Coordinates of C-alpha atoms and ligand atoms in Angstrom, one line a residue:
X1219 CA -28.5 -49.0 -19.0
X1220 CA -26.0 -51.7 -19.9
X1221 CA -26.5 -55.1 -18.1
X1222 CA -23.9 -57.4 -16.8
X1223 CA -24.0 -60.9 -15.3
X1224 CA -21.2 -62.0 -13.0
X1225 CA -20.4 -65.5 -11.9
X1226 CA -18.3 -65.6 -8.7
X1227 CA -20.0 -62.5 -7.4
X1228 CA -19.5 -63.7 -3.8
X1229 CA -15.7 -63.7 -4.3
X1230 CA -13.1 -60.9 -3.9
X1231 CA -13.2 -59.8 -7.5
X1232 CA -17.0 -60.2 -7.8
X1233 CA -17.3 -57.6 -5.0
X1234 CA -15.0 -55.0 -6.6
X1235 CA -16.3 -55.6 -10.1
X1236 CA -19.9 -55.2 -9.0
X1237 CA -19.0 -51.9 -7.3
X1238 CA -17.3 -50.7 -10.4
X1239 CA -20.1 -51.6 -12.7
X1240 CA -22.8 -50.2 -10.4
X1241 CA -20.8 -46.9 -10.3
X1242 CA -20.8 -46.9 -14.1
X1243 CA -24.6 -47.2 -14.1
X1244 CA -24.9 -50.9 -15.0
X1245 CA -27.7 -53.2 -14.0
X1246 CA -25.7 -55.9 -12.3
X1247 CA -26.8 -59.6 -11.9
X1248 CA -24.8 -61.9 -9.7
X1249 CA -24.8 -65.7 -9.9
X1250 CA -24.8 -67.4 -6.5
X1251 CA -24.4 -71.1 -6.1
X1252 CA -25.8 -73.6 -3.6
X1253 CA -28.8 -73.8 -1.3
X1254 CA -28.8 -71.1 1.3
X1255 CA -25.3 -69.9 0.5
X1256 CA -24.1 -68.1 3.6
X1257 CA -22.4 -65.4 1.5
X1258 CA -25.8 -64.3 0.1
X1259 CA -26.4 -62.1 3.2
X1260 CA -23.1 -60.3 2.6
X1261 CA -24.1 -59.5 -1.0
X1262 CA -27.5 -58.3 0.2
X1263 CA -26.0 -56.0 2.8
X1264 CA -22.9 -54.7 0.9
X1265 CA -24.2 -54.7 -2.7
X1266 CA -28.0 -54.2 -2.3
X1267 CA -28.3 -53.1 -5.9
X1268 CA -27.0 -56.4 -7.3
X1269 CA -29.8 -58.7 -8.4
X1270 CA -29.0 -62.2 -7.2
X1271 CA -29.7 -65.2 -9.4
X1272 CA -29.0 -68.8 -8.5
X1273 CA -26.9 -71.1 -10.6
X1274 CA -23.8 -73.2 -10.8
X1275 CA -21.0 -73.4 -13.3
X1276 CA -21.5 -77.2 -13.2
X1277 CA -25.1 -76.9 -14.5
X1278 CA -25.4 -75.5 -18.0
X1279 CA -29.2 -75.2 -17.7
X1280 CA -28.9 -73.0 -14.6
X1281 CA -26.6 -70.7 -16.6
X1282 CA -29.0 -70.6 -19.5
X1283 CA -31.8 -69.7 -17.0
X1284 CA -29.7 -66.9 -15.5
X1285 CA -28.8 -65.6 -18.9
X1286 CA -32.5 -65.6 -19.8
X1287 CA -33.4 -63.6 -16.7
X1288 CA -30.5 -61.1 -16.9
X1289 CA -30.3 -60.8 -20.7
X1290 CA -26.8 -59.3 -20.2
X1291 CA -24.7 -57.3 -22.6
X1292 CA -21.6 -58.5 -20.7
X1293 CA -20.9 -61.8 -19.0
X1294 CA -17.9 -61.9 -16.5
X1295 CA -16.9 -65.5 -15.7
X1296 CA -15.1 -65.0 -12.3
X1297 CA -16.5 -68.2 -10.7
X1298 CA -13.9 -70.9 -9.9
X1299 CA -12.3 -73.1 -7.3
X1300 CA -9.5 -70.6 -7.0
X1301 CA -7.3 -71.9 -4.1
X1302 CA -4.2 -73.6 -5.7
X1303 CA -3.4 -75.7 -2.7
X1304 CA -6.9 -77.1 -2.5
X1305 CA -6.7 -78.1 -6.2
X1306 CA -4.3 -81.0 -5.5
X1307 CA -6.7 -82.5 -3.0
X1308 CA -9.7 -82.0 -5.2
X1309 CA -8.2 -82.2 -8.7
X1310 CA -11.3 -83.6 -10.4
X1311 CA -13.7 -81.1 -8.9
X1312 CA -11.3 -78.3 -9.7
X1313 CA -11.1 -79.5 -13.3
X1314 CA -14.9 -79.6 -13.5
X1315 CA -15.5 -76.2 -12.0
X1316 CA -12.5 -74.1 -13.0
X1317 CA -11.9 -75.9 -16.3
X1318 CA -15.1 -77.3 -17.7
X1319 CA -17.1 -74.6 -16.0
X1320 CA -15.6 -72.2 -18.5
X1321 CA -16.9 -74.3 -21.4
X1322 CA -20.3 -74.5 -19.8
X1323 CA -20.4 -70.7 -19.5
X1324 CA -19.2 -70.2 -23.1
X1325 CA -21.7 -72.8 -24.4
X1326 CA -24.6 -71.2 -22.4
X1327 CA -23.7 -67.7 -23.8
X1328 CA -23.5 -69.2 -27.3
X1329 CA -26.9 -70.9 -27.0
X1330 CA -28.5 -67.9 -25.4
X1331 CA -27.2 -65.6 -28.2
X1332 CA -29.0 -67.4 -31.0
X1333 CA -27.9 -66.1 -34.4
X1334 CA -26.3 -62.9 -32.9
X1335 CA -23.1 -64.5 -31.6
X1336 CA -21.6 -61.1 -30.6
X1337 CA -24.7 -60.2 -28.6
X1338 CA -23.1 -61.0 -25.2
X1339 CA -19.4 -59.9 -24.6
X1340 CA -17.6 -62.6 -22.5
X1341 CA -14.8 -62.2 -20.1
X1342 CA -12.8 -65.2 -18.7
X1343 CA -10.8 -64.9 -15.5
X1344 CA -7.5 -66.5 -16.6
X1345 CA -4.5 -66.6 -14.4
X1346 CA -0.7 -66.1 -14.1
X1347 CA -0.7 -69.6 -12.4
X1348 CA -0.9 -70.9 -16.0
X1349 CA 2.8 -69.8 -16.5
X1350 CA 3.8 -72.1 -13.6
X1351 CA 7.4 -73.2 -14.3
X1352 CA 8.1 -70.0 -16.1
X1353 CA 9.7 -70.2 -19.5
X1354 CA 10.4 -66.4 -19.7
X1355 CA 10.8 -63.5 -17.4
X1356 CA 8.8 -61.4 -17.3
X1357 CA 5.7 -63.3 -18.6
X1358 CA 3.6 -61.9 -21.4
X1359 CA 0.7 -63.0 -23.6
X1360 CA 3.2 -64.9 -25.8
X1361 CA 5.0 -66.8 -23.0
X1362 CA 4.6 -70.6 -23.2
X1363 CA 2.2 -72.0 -20.6
X1364 CA 3.6 -74.6 -18.2
X1365 CA 1.0 -75.1 -15.4
X1366 CA 2.2 -76.6 -12.1
X1367 CA -1.1 -77.4 -10.3
X1368 CA -4.5 -79.0 -11.2
X1369 CA -5.8 -75.4 -10.8
X1370 CA -3.3 -74.1 -13.3
X1371 CA -4.1 -76.9 -15.8
X1372 CA -7.8 -76.2 -15.5
X1373 CA -7.2 -72.5 -16.1
X1374 CA -5.2 -73.4 -19.2
X1375 CA -8.2 -75.4 -20.5
X1376 CA -10.5 -72.4 -19.9
X1377 CA -8.1 -70.0 -21.5
X1378 CA -7.8 -72.0 -24.7
X1379 CA -11.5 -72.7 -24.8
X1380 CA -12.2 -69.0 -24.6
X1381 CA -9.8 -68.4 -27.5
X1382 CA -11.4 -71.3 -29.4
X1383 CA -14.9 -69.9 -29.0
X1384 CA -13.7 -66.6 -30.3
X1385 CA -12.0 -68.1 -33.3
X1386 CA -14.7 -70.8 -34.0
X1387 CA -17.9 -68.7 -33.6
X1388 CA -16.6 -65.1 -33.8
X1389 CA -17.8 -64.5 -30.2
X1390 CA -16.5 -61.4 -28.4
X1391 CA -14.7 -63.5 -25.8
X1392 CA -11.6 -62.1 -24.0
X1393 CA -9.2 -63.7 -21.5
X1394 CA -7.6 -61.7 -18.8
X1395 CA -4.3 -63.3 -17.6
X1396 CA -4.3 -61.7 -14.2
X1397 CA -1.4 -61.9 -11.8
X1398 CA -2.1 -62.2 -8.1
X1399 CA -4.3 -59.4 -6.8
X1400 CA -5.2 -58.8 -3.2
X1401 CA -7.3 -56.6 -1.0
X1402 CA -9.0 -56.5 2.4
X1403 CA -11.7 -58.7 0.8
X1404 CA -9.2 -61.4 0.0
X1405 CA -10.1 -64.9 1.3
X1406 CA -8.2 -65.8 4.5
X1407 CA -6.7 -69.0 2.9
X1408 CA -4.4 -66.9 0.6
X1409 CA -1.0 -66.1 1.9
X1410 CA -1.4 -62.3 1.9
X1411 CA -4.6 -62.2 3.9
X1412 CA -3.4 -65.0 6.1
X1413 CA -0.4 -62.8 7.0
X1414 CA -2.3 -59.6 7.5
X1415 CA -4.9 -61.2 9.7
X1416 CA -2.2 -62.8 11.8
X1417 CA -0.1 -59.6 12.0
X1418 CA -3.1 -57.7 13.3
X1419 CA -3.9 -60.3 15.9
X1420 CA -0.2 -60.6 17.0
X1421 CA 0.1 -56.8 17.3
X1422 CA -3.0 -56.8 19.5
X1423 CA -1.8 -59.7 21.7
X1424 CA -4.5 -62.1 20.5
X1425 CA -2.1 -64.6 18.8
X1426 CA 1.6 -65.5 19.1
X1427 CA 2.7 -67.5 16.1
X1428 CA 1.9 -67.9 12.4
X1429 CA 2.6 -71.1 10.4
X1430 CA 3.5 -70.7 6.8
X1431 CA 5.0 -72.7 3.9
X1432 CA 7.5 -71.5 1.3
X1433 CA 8.7 -68.0 2.2
X1434 CA 10.9 -67.7 -0.9
X1435 CA 8.1 -67.8 -3.5
X1436 CA 7.9 -64.5 -5.4
X1437 CA 4.6 -63.0 -6.7
X1438 CA 3.6 -59.9 -8.7
X1439 CA 1.0 -58.6 -6.3
X1440 CA -1.4 -55.9 -7.2
X1441 CA -4.7 -54.4 -5.8
X1442 CA -7.9 -56.1 -6.8
X1443 CA -9.7 -52.8 -7.2
X1444 CA -7.3 -51.8 -10.0
X1445 CA -7.5 -55.2 -11.7
X1446 CA -11.3 -55.2 -12.1
X1447 CA -11.0 -52.0 -14.1
X1448 CA -8.7 -53.8 -16.5
X1449 CA -11.4 -56.5 -17.0
X1450 CA -14.0 -53.9 -17.8
X1451 CA -11.7 -52.2 -20.3
X1452 CA -11.0 -55.5 -22.1
X1453 CA -14.7 -56.0 -22.6
X1454 CA -15.2 -52.5 -24.0
X1455 CA -12.7 -53.1 -26.9
X1456 CA -14.1 -53.3 -30.4
X1457 CA -12.4 -56.7 -30.8
X1458 CA -11.9 -59.3 -28.1
X1459 CA -8.3 -60.3 -27.2
X1460 CA -6.1 -61.6 -24.4
X1461 CA -4.2 -59.4 -22.0
X1462 CA -1.7 -59.8 -19.2
X1463 CA -2.6 -57.7 -16.2
X1464 CA 0.2 -57.2 -13.6
X1465 CA 2.3 -54.5 -11.9
X1466 CA 5.7 -55.6 -13.4
X1467 CA 7.2 -55.9 -9.9
X1468 CA 7.8 -59.0 -7.9
X1469 CA 8.2 -59.6 -4.1
X1470 CA 8.8 -62.6 -2.0
X1471 CA 6.6 -63.8 0.8
X1472 CA 9.4 -62.7 3.1
X1473 CA 9.1 -59.1 1.8
X1474 CA 5.4 -59.2 2.4
X1475 CA 6.1 -60.2 6.0
X1476 CA 8.6 -57.4 6.4
X1477 CA 6.2 -54.7 5.2
X1478 CA 3.2 -56.1 7.1
X1479 CA 4.9 -56.6 10.5
X1480 CA 6.8 -53.3 10.2
X1481 CA 3.5 -51.4 9.6
X1482 CA 2.1 -52.9 12.7
X1483 CA 5.2 -51.8 14.7
X1484 CA 6.9 -55.2 15.0
X1485 CA 10.4 -55.0 13.5
X1486 CA 11.5 -58.6 14.1
X1487 CA 9.0 -61.1 12.9
X1488 CA 11.3 -64.2 13.1
X1489 CA 10.0 -65.2 16.5
X1490 CA 6.4 -65.1 15.4
X1491 CA 6.7 -67.0 12.1
X1492 CA 7.6 -70.7 11.6
X1493 CA 7.5 -73.0 8.6
X1494 CA 5.1 -76.0 8.6
X1495 CA 5.5 -78.7 6.0
X1496 CA 1.7 -78.9 5.7
X1497 CA 1.8 -75.6 3.8
X1498 CA 4.4 -76.6 1.2
X1499 CA 3.0 -77.6 -2.2
X1500 CA 3.7 -80.7 -4.3
X1501 CA 4.9 -78.4 -7.0
X1502 CA 5.7 -74.7 -6.5
X1503 CA 5.4 -71.7 -8.8
X1504 CA 8.7 -70.0 -7.7
X1505 CA 8.5 -66.7 -9.6
X1506 CA 5.8 -64.7 -11.3
X1507 CA 6.3 -61.2 -12.8
X1508 CA 4.2 -59.9 -15.6
X1509 CA 4.7 -57.7 -18.6
X1510 CA 1.5 -55.7 -19.0
X1511 CA 2.7 -53.5 -21.8
X1512 CA -0.1 -54.6 -24.1
X1513 CA -2.8 -53.7 -21.5
X1514 CA -1.1 -50.3 -21.1
X1515 CA -0.9 -49.6 -24.8
X1516 CA -4.3 -51.0 -25.9
X1517 CA -6.5 -50.5 -22.8
X1518 CA -4.7 -47.5 -21.3
X1519 CA -4.6 -49.5 -18.1
X1520 CA -2.0 -49.1 -15.4
X1521 CA -2.0 -50.2 -11.7
X1522 CA -2.4 -47.3 -9.2
X1523 CA -1.8 -49.0 -5.8
X1524 CA 1.9 -49.9 -5.0
X1525 CA 2.9 -53.1 -3.2
X1526 CA 3.7 -51.2 0.0
X1527 CA 0.4 -49.4 0.0
X1528 CA -1.5 -52.6 -0.7
X1529 CA 0.1 -54.4 2.3
X1530 CA -0.5 -51.4 4.6
X1531 CA -4.2 -51.2 3.4
X1532 CA -4.7 -54.8 4.3
X1533 CA -3.0 -54.6 7.7
X1534 CA -5.0 -51.5 8.6
X1535 CA -8.2 -53.1 7.6
X1536 CA -7.4 -56.2 9.7
X1537 CA -6.3 -54.1 12.7
X1538 CA -9.6 -52.3 12.5
X1539 CA -11.6 -55.6 12.3
X1540 CA -9.6 -57.2 15.1
X1541 CA -10.1 -54.1 17.4
X1542 CA -13.8 -54.3 16.8
X1543 CA -14.0 -58.0 17.8
X1544 CA -13.4 -59.3 21.3
X1545 CA -11.5 -62.7 21.6
Ligands
NAP2297 P1 -12.6 -66.1 -5.0 O1 -12.7 -65.0 -4.0 O2 -12.1 -67.5 -4.5 O3 -14.1 -66.3 -5.6 C1 -14.4 -67.4 -6.3 C2 -15.9 -67.4 -6.7 O4 -16.2 -68.5 -7.4 C3 -16.8 -67.4 -5.4 O5 -17.8 -66.4 -5.6 C4 -17.4 -68.8 -5.4 O6 -18.6 -68.9 -4.9 C5 -17.5 -69.0 -6.9 N1 -17.7 -70.4 -7.3 C6 -17.0 -71.5 -6.8 N2 -17.5 -72.6 -7.3 C7 -18.5 -72.3 -8.2 C8 -19.4 -73.0 -8.9 N3 -19.4 -74.3 -9.0 N4 -20.3 -72.3 -9.7 C9 -20.4 -70.9 -9.6 N5 -19.5 -70.2 -8.8 C10 -18.6 -70.9 -8.1 O7 -11.7 -65.7 -6.2 P2 -11.3 -64.3 -6.7 O8 -9.9 -63.9 -6.1 O9 -12.4 -63.3 -6.6 O10 -10.9 -64.6 -8.2 C11 -11.9 -64.4 -9.2 C12 -11.5 -65.3 -10.4 O11 -10.3 -64.8 -10.9 C13 -11.3 -66.7 -10.2 O12 -11.7 -67.4 -11.4 C14 -9.8 -66.9 -10.0 O13 -9.4 -68.2 -10.3 C15 -9.3 -65.9 -11.0 N6 -8.0 -65.3 -10.6 C16 -7.8 -64.7 -9.4 C17 -6.6 -64.1 -9.2 C18 -6.3 -63.4 -7.8 O14 -5.2 -63.2 -7.6 N7 -7.3 -63.1 -7.1 C19 -5.6 -64.1 -10.2 C20 -5.9 -64.6 -11.4 C21 -7.1 -65.2 -11.6 P3 -18.8 -69.3 -3.3 O15 -18.6 -68.0 -2.6 O16 -20.2 -69.8 -3.2 O17 -17.7 -70.3 -2.9
GDD2298 N1 -1.9 -69.9 0.8 C1 -0.7 -70.0 1.3 N2 -0.6 -70.3 2.7 N3 0.4 -69.8 0.5 C2 1.6 -69.8 1.1 C3 1.8 -70.1 2.5 C4 0.6 -70.4 3.3 O1 0.7 -70.6 4.5 N4 3.1 -70.1 2.8 C5 3.7 -69.8 1.7 N5 2.8 -69.7 0.7 C6 3.2 -69.4 -0.7 C7 2.6 -70.4 -1.7 O2 3.3 -71.6 -1.7 C8 2.7 -69.6 -3.0 O3 3.9 -69.7 -3.6 C9 2.5 -68.1 -2.6 O4 2.7 -68.1 -1.1 C10 1.1 -67.5 -2.9 O5 0.1 -68.4 -2.5 P1 -1.4 -68.0 -2.5 O6 -1.6 -66.7 -1.8 O7 -2.2 -69.2 -2.1 O8 -1.7 -67.6 -4.1 P2 -1.3 -68.4 -5.4 O9 -0.2 -67.6 -6.1 O10 -1.0 -69.8 -5.2 O11 -2.6 -68.3 -6.2 C11 -3.4 -67.1 -6.3 O12 -2.9 -66.3 -7.4 C12 -3.2 -66.9 -8.7 C13 -2.6 -66.0 -9.8 O13 -1.2 -66.2 -9.9 C14 -4.8 -67.4 -6.4 O14 -5.6 -66.2 -6.3 C15 -5.2 -68.0 -7.7 O15 -6.6 -68.2 -7.8 C16 -4.7 -67.1 -8.8 O16 -5.0 -67.7 -10.1

């Protein structure tokens, strides 16, 4: 039975990746940070077959201890401060966790592996946010990185450190440059889930208005369940490498609003949505659209869920959740 250790198991991708690996017969270990983390109960209920280990990306010794207990064949580094807007307000902490945390994870895996530096296969959750002020459309593995946020800068550090450990030590370390991916498990701070939660509440008469920032930003949105499969495929390759994972289609926040409100039976969302300067960012990533042809050719990976189906899935899930709760 192969063994996997996942950091960030309490996040959206940690949930879908754990499910995928358990279905494939893996023994799955999940790293959970903090004292009495409230999300531990969710993991215990929804993913009872995941063995929980405590540790923090800021603490190399905790990572070494977790590696000693799990003795994994594969290490998926999904843990990060992942909310771009928050990264301006907490730039130093974001650099430590999202940037230096990757180095801590690589170093822990290297030390744990002893003389056999290919013993543990490593996956780094890199991001299309690294393309920032895009220098090419669509963006591929060869596109120049131009990050626009402290989060993006930290991810660039983690990306190059992963490549450096592969080149310096021969480690099987891959970096997945994933474009935005969403699901009903998406955190409520991200624009897609913020919209689908509000749409459900507005449709049920529980809320009237929704405050948003830049409605013209364009993103290449895919389904998280499809994207964790790409992570796993990367790790199974004989040689580690870097891959863009995306749908190749881009949509504005406005288009997301169109599909979401329409699906809930509201044809004119103008009266419900207003723009609030608080949600604009100091520097914006205007357009992301990925070229995932390398992932298609080498990994045989393709996204299955369309943009429209993704939005509908998220609205349906939030409608169901809102119907089941009172307020
Ligand atoms: P998420 O839902 O925000 O989950 C982030 C995870 O990181 C949570 O489990 C969180 O734990 C954990 N974490 C935060 N600080 C930590 C620390 N100091 N030590 C250990 N773990 C820590 O993010 P996601 O959407 O699942 O994304 C997974 C990864 O992919 C992240 O690295 C993200 O930056 C990257 N990524 C995401 C996307 C996307 O569109 N979703 C695209 C590209 C890349 P708590 O629950 O305890 O806070
Ligand atoms: N969150 C949020 N809230 N975003 C808003 C809002 C709002 O009220 N109004 C407009 N937006 C715009 C943002 O300015 C941005 O251009 C876009 O919606 C998407 O924002 P997010 O959903 O917060 O995602 P992100 O693209 O900044 O970052 C996500 O994707 C990255 C991959 O490109 C995160 O998951 C990152 O962790 C990930 O790396």
